[in-house]
PDB file of C-alpha atoms and ligand atoms in Angstrom:
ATOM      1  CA  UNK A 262       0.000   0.000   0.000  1.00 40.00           C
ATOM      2  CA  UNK A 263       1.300   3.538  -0.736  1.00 40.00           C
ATOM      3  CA  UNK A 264       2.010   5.825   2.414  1.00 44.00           C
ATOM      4  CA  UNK A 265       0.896   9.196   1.846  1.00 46.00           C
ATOM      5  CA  UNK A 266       2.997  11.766   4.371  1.00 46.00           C
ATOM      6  CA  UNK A 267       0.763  14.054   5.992  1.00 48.00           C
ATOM      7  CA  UNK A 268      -0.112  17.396   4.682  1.00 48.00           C
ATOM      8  CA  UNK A 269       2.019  19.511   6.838  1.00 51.00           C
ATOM      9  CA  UNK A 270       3.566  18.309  10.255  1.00 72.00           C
ATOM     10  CA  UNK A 271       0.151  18.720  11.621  1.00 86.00           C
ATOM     11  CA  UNK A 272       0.178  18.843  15.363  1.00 90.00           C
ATOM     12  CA  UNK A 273      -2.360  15.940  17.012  1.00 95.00           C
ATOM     13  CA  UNK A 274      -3.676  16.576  20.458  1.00 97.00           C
ATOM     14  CA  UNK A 275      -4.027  13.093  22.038  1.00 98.00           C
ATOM     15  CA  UNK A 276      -6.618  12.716  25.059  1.00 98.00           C
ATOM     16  CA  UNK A 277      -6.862   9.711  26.018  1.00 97.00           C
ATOM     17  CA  UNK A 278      -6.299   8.096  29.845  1.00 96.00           C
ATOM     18  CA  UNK A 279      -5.320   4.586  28.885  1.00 96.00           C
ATOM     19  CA  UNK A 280      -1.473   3.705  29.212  1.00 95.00           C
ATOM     20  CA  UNK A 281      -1.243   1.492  26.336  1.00 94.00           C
ATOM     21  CA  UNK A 282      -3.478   2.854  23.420  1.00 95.00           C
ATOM     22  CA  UNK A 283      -2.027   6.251  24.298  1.00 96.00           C
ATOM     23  CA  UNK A 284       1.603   5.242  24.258  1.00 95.00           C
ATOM     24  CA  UNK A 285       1.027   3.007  21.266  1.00 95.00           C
ATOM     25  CA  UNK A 286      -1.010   5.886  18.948  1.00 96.00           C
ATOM     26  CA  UNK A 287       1.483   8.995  20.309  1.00 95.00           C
ATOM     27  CA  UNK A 288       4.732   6.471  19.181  1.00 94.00           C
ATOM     28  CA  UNK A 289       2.856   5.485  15.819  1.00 93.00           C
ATOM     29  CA  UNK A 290       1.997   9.261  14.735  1.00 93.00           C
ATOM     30  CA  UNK A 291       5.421  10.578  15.178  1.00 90.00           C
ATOM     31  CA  UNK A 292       6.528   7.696  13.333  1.00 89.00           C
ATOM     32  CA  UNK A 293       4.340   8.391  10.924  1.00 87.00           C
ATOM     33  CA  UNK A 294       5.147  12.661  10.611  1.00 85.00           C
ATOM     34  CA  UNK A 295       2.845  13.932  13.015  1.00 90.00           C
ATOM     35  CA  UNK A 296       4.118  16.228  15.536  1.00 90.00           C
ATOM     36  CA  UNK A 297       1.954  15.160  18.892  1.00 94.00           C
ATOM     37  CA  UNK A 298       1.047  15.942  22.792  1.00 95.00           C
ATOM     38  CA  UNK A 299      -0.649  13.567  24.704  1.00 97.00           C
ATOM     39  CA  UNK A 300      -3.211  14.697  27.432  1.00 97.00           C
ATOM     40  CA  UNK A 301      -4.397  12.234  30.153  1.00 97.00           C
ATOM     41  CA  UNK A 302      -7.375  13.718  31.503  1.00 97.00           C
ATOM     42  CA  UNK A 303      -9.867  15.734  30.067  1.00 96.00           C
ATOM     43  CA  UNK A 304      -9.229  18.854  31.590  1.00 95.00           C
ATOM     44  CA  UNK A 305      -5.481  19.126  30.642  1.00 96.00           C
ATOM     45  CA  UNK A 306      -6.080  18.072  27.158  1.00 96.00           C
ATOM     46  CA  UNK A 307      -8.089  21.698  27.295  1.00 95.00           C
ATOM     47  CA  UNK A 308      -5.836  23.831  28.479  1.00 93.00           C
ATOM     48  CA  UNK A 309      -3.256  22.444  26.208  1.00 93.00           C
ATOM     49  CA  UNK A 310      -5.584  22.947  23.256  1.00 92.00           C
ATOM     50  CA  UNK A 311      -5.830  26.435  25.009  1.00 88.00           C
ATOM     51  CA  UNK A 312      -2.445  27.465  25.046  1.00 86.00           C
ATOM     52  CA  UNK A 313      -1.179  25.745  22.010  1.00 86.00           C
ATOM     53  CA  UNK A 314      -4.356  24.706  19.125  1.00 86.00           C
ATOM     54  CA  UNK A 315      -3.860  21.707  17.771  1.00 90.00           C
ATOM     55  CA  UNK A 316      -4.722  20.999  13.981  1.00 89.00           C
ATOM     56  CA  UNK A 317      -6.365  17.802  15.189  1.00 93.00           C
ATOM     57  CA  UNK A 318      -7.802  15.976  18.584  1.00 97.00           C
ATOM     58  CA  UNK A 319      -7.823  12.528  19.071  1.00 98.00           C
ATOM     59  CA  UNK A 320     -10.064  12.133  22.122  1.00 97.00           C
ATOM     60  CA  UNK A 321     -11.018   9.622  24.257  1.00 96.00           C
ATOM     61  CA  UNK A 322     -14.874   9.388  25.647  1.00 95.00           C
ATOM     62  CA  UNK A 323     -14.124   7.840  29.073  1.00 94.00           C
ATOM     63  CA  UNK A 324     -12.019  10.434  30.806  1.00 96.00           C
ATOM     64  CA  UNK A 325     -10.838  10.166  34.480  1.00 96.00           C
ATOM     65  CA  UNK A 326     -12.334  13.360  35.386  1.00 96.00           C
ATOM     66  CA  UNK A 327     -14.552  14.465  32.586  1.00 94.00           C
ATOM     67  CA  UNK A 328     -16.495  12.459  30.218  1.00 94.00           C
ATOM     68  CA  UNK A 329     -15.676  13.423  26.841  1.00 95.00           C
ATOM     69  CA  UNK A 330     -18.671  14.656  25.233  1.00 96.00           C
ATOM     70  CA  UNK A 331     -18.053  17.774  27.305  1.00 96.00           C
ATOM     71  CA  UNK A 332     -14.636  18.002  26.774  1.00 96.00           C
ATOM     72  CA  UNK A 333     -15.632  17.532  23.128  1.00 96.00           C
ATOM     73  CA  UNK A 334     -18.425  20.405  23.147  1.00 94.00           C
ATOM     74  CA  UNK A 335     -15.930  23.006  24.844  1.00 93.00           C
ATOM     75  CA  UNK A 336     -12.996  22.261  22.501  1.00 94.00           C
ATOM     76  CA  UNK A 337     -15.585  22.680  19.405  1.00 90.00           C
ATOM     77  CA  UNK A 338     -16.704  26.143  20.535  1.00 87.00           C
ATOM     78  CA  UNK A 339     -13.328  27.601  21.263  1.00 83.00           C
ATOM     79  CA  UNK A 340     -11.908  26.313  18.217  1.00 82.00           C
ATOM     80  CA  UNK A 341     -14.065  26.331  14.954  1.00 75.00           C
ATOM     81  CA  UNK A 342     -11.011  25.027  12.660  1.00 77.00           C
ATOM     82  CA  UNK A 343     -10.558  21.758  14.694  1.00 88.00           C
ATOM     83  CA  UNK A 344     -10.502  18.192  13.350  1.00 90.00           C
ATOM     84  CA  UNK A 345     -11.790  16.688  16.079  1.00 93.00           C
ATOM     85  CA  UNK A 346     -11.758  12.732  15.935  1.00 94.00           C
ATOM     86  CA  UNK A 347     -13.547  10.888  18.374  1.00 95.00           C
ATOM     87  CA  UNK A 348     -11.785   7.456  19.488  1.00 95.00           C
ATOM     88  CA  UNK A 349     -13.616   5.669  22.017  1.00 92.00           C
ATOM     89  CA  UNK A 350     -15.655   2.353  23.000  1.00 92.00           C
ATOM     90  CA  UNK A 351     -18.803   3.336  23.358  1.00 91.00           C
ATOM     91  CA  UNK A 352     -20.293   1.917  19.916  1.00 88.00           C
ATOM     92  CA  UNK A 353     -23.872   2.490  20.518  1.00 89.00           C
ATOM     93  CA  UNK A 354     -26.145   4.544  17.561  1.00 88.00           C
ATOM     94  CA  UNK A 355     -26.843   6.637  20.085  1.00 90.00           C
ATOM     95  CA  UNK A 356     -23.407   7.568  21.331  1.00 90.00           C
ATOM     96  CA  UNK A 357     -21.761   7.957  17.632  1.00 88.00           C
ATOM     97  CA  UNK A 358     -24.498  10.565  17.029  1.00 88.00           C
ATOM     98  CA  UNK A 359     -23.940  12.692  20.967  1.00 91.00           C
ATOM     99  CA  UNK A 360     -20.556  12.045  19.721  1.00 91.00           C
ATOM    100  CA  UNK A 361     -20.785  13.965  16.352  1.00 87.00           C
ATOM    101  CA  UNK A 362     -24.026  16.425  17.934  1.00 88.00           C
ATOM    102  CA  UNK A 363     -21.442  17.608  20.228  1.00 91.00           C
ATOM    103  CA  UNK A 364     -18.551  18.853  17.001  1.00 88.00           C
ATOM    104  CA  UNK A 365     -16.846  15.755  16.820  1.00 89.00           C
ATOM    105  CA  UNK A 366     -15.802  15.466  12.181  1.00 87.00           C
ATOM    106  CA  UNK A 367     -15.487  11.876  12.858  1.00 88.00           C
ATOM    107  CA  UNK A 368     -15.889   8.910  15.669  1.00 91.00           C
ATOM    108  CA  UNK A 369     -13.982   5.732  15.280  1.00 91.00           C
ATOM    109  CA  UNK A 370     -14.739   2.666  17.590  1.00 92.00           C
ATOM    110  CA  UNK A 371     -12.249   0.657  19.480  1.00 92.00           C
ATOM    111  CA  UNK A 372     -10.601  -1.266  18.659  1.00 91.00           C
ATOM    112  CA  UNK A 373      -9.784  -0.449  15.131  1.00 90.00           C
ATOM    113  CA  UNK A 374      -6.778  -0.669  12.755  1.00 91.00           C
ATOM    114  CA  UNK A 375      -4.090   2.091  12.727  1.00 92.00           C
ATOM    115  CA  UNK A 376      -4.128   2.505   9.305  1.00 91.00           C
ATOM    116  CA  UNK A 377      -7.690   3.145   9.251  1.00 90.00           C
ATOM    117  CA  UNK A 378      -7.203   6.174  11.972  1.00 94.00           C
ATOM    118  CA  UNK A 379      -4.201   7.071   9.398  1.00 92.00           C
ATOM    119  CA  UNK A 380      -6.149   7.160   6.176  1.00 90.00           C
ATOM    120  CA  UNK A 381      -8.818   9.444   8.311  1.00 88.00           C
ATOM    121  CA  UNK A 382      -6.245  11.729   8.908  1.00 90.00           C
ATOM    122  CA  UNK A 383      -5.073  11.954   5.443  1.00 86.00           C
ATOM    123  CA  UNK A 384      -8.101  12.102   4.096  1.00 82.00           C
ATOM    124  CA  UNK A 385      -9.384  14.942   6.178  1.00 82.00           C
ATOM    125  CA  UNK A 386      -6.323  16.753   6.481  1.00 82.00           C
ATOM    126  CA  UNK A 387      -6.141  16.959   2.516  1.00 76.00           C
ATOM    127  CA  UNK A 388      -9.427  18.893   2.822  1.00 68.00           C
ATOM    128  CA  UNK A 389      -8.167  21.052   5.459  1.00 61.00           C
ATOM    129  CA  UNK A 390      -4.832  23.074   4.196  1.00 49.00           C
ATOM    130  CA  UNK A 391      -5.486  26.033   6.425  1.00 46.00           C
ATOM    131  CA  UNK A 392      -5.830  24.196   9.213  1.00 39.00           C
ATOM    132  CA  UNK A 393      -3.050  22.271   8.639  1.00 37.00           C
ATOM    133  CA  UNK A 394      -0.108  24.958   7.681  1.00 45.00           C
ATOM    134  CA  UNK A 395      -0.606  26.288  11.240  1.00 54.00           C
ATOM    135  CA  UNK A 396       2.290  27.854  13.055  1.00 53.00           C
ATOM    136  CA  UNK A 397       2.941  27.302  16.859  1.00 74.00           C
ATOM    137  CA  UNK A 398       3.787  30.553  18.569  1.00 82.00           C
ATOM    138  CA  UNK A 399       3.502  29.601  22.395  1.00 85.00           C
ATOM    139  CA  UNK A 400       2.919  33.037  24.317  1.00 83.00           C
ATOM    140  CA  UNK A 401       3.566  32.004  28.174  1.00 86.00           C
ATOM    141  CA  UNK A 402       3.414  35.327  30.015  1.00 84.00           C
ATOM    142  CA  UNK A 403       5.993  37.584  28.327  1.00 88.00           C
ATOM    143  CA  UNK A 404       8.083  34.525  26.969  1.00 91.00           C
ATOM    144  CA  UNK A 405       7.143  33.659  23.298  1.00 90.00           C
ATOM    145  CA  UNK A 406       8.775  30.889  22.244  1.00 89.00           C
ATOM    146  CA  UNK A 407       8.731  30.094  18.136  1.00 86.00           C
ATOM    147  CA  UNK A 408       8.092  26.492  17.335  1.00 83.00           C
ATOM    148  CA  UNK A 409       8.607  26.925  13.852  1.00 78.00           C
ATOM    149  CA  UNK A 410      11.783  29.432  13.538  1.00 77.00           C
ATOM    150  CA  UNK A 411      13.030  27.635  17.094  1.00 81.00           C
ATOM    151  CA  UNK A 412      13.160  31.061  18.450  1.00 86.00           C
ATOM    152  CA  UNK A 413      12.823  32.373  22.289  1.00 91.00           C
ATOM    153  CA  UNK A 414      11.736  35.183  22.983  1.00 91.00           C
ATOM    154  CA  UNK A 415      11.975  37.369  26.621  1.00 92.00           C
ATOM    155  CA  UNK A 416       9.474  40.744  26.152  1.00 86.00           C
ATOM    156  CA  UNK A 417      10.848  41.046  22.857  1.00 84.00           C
ATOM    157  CA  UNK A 418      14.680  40.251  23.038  1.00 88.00           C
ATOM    158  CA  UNK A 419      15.784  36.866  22.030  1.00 89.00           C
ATOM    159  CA  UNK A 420      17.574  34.616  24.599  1.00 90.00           C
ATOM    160  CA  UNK A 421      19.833  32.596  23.186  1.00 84.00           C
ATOM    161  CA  UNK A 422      18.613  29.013  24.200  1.00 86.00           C
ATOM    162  CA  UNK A 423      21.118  26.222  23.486  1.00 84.00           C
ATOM    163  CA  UNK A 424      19.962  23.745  21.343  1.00 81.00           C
ATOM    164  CA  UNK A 425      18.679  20.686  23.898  1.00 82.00           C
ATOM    165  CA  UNK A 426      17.635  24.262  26.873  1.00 88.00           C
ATOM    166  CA  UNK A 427      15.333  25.317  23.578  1.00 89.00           C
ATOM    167  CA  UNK A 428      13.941  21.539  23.124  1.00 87.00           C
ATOM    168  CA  UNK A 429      13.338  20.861  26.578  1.00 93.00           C
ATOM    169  CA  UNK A 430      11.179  24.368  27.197  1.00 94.00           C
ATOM    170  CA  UNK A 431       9.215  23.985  23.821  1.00 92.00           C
ATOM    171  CA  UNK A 432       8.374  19.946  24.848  1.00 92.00           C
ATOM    172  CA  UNK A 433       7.513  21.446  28.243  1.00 94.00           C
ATOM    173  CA  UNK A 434       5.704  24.557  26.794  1.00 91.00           C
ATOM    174  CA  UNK A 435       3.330  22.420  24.556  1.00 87.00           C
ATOM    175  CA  UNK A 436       2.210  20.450  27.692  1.00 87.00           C
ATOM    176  CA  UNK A 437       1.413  23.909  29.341  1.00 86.00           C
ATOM    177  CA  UNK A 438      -0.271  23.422  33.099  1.00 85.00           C
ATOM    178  CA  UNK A 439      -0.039  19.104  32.322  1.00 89.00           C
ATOM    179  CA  UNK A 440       2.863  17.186  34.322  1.00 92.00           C
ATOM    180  CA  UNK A 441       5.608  15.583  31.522  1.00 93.00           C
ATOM    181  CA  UNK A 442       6.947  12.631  32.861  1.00 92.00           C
ATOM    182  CA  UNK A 443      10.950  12.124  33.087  1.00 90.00           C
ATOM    183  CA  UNK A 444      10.274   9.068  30.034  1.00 86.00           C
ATOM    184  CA  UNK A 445       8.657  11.324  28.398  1.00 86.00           C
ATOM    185  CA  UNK A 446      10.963  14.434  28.278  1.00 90.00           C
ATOM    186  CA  UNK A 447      14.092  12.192  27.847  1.00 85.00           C
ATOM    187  CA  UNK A 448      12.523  10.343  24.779  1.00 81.00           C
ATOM    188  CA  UNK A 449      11.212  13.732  22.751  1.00 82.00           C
ATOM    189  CA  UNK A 450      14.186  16.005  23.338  1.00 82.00           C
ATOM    190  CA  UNK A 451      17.014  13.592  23.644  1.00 78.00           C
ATOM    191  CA  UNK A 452      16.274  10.222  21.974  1.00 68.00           C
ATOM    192  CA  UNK A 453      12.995   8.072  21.266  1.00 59.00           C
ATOM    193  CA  UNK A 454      14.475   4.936  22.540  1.00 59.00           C
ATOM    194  CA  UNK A 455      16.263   6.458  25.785  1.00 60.00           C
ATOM    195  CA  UNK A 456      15.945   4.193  28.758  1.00 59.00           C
ATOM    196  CA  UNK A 457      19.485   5.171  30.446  1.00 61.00           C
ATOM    197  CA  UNK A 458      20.390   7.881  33.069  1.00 63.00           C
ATOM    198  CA  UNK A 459      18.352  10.554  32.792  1.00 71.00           C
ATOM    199  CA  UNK A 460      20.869  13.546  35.052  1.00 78.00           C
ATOM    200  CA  UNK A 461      21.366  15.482  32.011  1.00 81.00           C
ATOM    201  CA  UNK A 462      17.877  16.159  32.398  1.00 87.00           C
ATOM    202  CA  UNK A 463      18.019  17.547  35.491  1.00 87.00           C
ATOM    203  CA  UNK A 464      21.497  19.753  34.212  1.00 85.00           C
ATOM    204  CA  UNK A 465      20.053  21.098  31.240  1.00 87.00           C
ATOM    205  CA  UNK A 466      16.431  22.093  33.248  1.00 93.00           C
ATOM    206  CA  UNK A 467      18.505  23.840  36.036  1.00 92.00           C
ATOM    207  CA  UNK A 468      20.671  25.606  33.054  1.00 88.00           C
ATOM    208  CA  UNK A 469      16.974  26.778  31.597  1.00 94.00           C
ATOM    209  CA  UNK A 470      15.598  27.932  35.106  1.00 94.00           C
ATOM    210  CA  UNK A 471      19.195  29.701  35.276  1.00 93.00           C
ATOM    211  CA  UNK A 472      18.685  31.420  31.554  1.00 92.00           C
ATOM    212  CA  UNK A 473      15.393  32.500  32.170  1.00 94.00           C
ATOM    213  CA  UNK A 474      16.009  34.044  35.535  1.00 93.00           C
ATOM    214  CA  UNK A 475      18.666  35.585  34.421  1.00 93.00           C
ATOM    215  CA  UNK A 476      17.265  37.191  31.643  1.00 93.00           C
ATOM    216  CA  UNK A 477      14.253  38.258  33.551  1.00 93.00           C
ATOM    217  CA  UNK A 478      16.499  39.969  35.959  1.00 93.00           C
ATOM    218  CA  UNK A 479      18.286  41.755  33.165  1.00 92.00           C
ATOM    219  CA  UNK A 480      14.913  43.383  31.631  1.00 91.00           C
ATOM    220  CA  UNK A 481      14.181  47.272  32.944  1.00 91.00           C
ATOM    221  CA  UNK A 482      11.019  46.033  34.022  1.00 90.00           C
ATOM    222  CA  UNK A 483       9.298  43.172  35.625  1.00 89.00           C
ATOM    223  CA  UNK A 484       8.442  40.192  33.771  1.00 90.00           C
ATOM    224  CA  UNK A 485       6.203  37.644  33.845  1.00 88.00           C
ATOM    225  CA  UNK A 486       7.846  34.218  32.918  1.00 90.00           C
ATOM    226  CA  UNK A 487       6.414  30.950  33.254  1.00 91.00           C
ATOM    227  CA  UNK A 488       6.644  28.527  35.947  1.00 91.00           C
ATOM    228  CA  UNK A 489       8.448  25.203  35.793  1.00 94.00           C
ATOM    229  CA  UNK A 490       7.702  23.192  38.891  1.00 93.00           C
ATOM    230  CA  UNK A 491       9.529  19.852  40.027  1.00 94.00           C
ATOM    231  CA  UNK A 492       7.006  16.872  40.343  1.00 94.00           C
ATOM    232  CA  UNK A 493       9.464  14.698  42.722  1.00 92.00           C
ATOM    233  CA  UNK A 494       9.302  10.957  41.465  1.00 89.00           C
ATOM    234  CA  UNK A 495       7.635  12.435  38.374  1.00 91.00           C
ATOM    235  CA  UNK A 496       8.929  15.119  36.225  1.00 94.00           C
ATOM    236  CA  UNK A 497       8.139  18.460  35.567  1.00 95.00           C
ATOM    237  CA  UNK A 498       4.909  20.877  34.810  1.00 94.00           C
ATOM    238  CA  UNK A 499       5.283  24.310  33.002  1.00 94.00           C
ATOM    239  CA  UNK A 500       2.560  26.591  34.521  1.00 89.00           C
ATOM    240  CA  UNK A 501       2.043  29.964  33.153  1.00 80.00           C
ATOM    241  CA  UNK A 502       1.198  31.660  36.175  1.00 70.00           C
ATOM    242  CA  UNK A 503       3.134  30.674  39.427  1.00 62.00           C
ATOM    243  CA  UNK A 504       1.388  28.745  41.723  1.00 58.00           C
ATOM    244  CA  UNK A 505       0.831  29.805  45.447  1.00 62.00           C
ATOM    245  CA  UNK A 506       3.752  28.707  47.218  1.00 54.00           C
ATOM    246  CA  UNK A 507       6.106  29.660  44.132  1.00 49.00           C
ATOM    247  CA  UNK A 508       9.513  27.868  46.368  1.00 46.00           C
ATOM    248  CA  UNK A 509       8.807  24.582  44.912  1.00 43.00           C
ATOM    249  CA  UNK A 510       9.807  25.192  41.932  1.00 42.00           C
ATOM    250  CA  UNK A 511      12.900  26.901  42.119  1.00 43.00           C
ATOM    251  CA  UNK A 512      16.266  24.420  41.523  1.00 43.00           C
TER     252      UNK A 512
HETATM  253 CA1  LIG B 627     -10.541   5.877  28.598  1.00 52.80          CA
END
């Protein structure tokens, strides 16, 4: 069978709770050109789609904390542009057509074949070419940071991110207010298939904190940079707005 690339490196929003269908469709996308985040819960998968929209959501009906058709209403009114696929179980008439009632383009029921999700995409993507040529431009307080020209910005002046200090704040960045595990971080900014020591994680985040303060110091006036707070035993969460007791975070 012929693959067909996708469009543009359209960037899939993945929310979806279980371990093993998410890792499994987030590894096969990438592999197959898509640029992806994956959400666990309902509620981060929204204020990801917030702070960074996605050409296309993947989402998941059974949510830990909301149930999907919500989650699929509020992510249809904020975002009229969305291909919004919905990937669940539930295989009753009656829940492909809340499904589709509530702005879902599409509903697929589990299980079903990978390539079938993959000639979806293709085929609805084809029809979509503004939606797809989208260009991520993450604005987290006064820190812009330029997906596309791999630029970061501090109130205007560029800070001169090092290539893996750039990597590690734009995989953190796209997963805005959603905790990114360790596994995670190592295997999108360093390598796919890392499963060593992971301290030059921790050197290269403390470097990042130290770049940012720094430059926030330097500005003539106060700044508002984002918030990266240490999940011990975890990983890390990017916040935009510091939370209460802002000492956790700092290295
Ligand atoms: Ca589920």
């Amino acid at each position: 069978m012929r693959q067909v690339e996708p469009p543009e490196r359209a960037h899939v929003l993945l929310i979806e709770d279980d371990e093993t269908i998410g890792r499994h469709l987030d590894a096969s996308l990438r592999s197959h050109g898509y640029h992806t985040t994956w959400c666990r819960t309902g509620t981060s998968g929204l204020t990801q789609a917030q702070t960074d929209p996605p050409d296309v959501v993947l989402l998941d009906l059974g949510l830990p904390d909301t149930d999907g058709i919500d989650i699929a209403r509020e992510l249809r009114t904020h975002q009229d542009d969305l291909l919004l696929i919905i990937l669940t179980a539930r295989s009753g008439d009656i829940d492909v057509i809340a499904g589709l009632d509530a702005g879902a383009d599409d509903y697929l029921v589990k299980p079903f074949a990978l390539t079938v999700l993959l000639a979806r995409l293709r085929a609805h993507l084809r029809r979509r070419p503004a939606a797809s040529a989208h260009q991520p431009l993450l604005r987290l307080g006064d820190l812009t940071v330029d997906l596309s020209a791999r630029r970061c910005l501090l109130a205007g002046r560029e800070l001169g991110l090092r290539l893996k200090e750039f990597d590690l704040l734009a995989a953190l960045a796209r997963s805005a207010g959603a905790a990114v595990s360790r596994e995670d971080l190592m295997s999108e900014v360093w390598d796919e298939n890392w499963f060593g020591p992971t301290k030059t994680l921790d050197v290269t985040l403390a470097s990042l904190r130290r770049r940012l303060h720094e430059a926030a110091a330097a500005e003539p006036r106060p700044v508002t940079l984002p918030h990266i707070t240490t999940l011990r035993g975890h990983g890390y969460r990017l916040d935009l707005t510091p939370p209460p007791d802002a000492a956790t975070g700092t290295p």
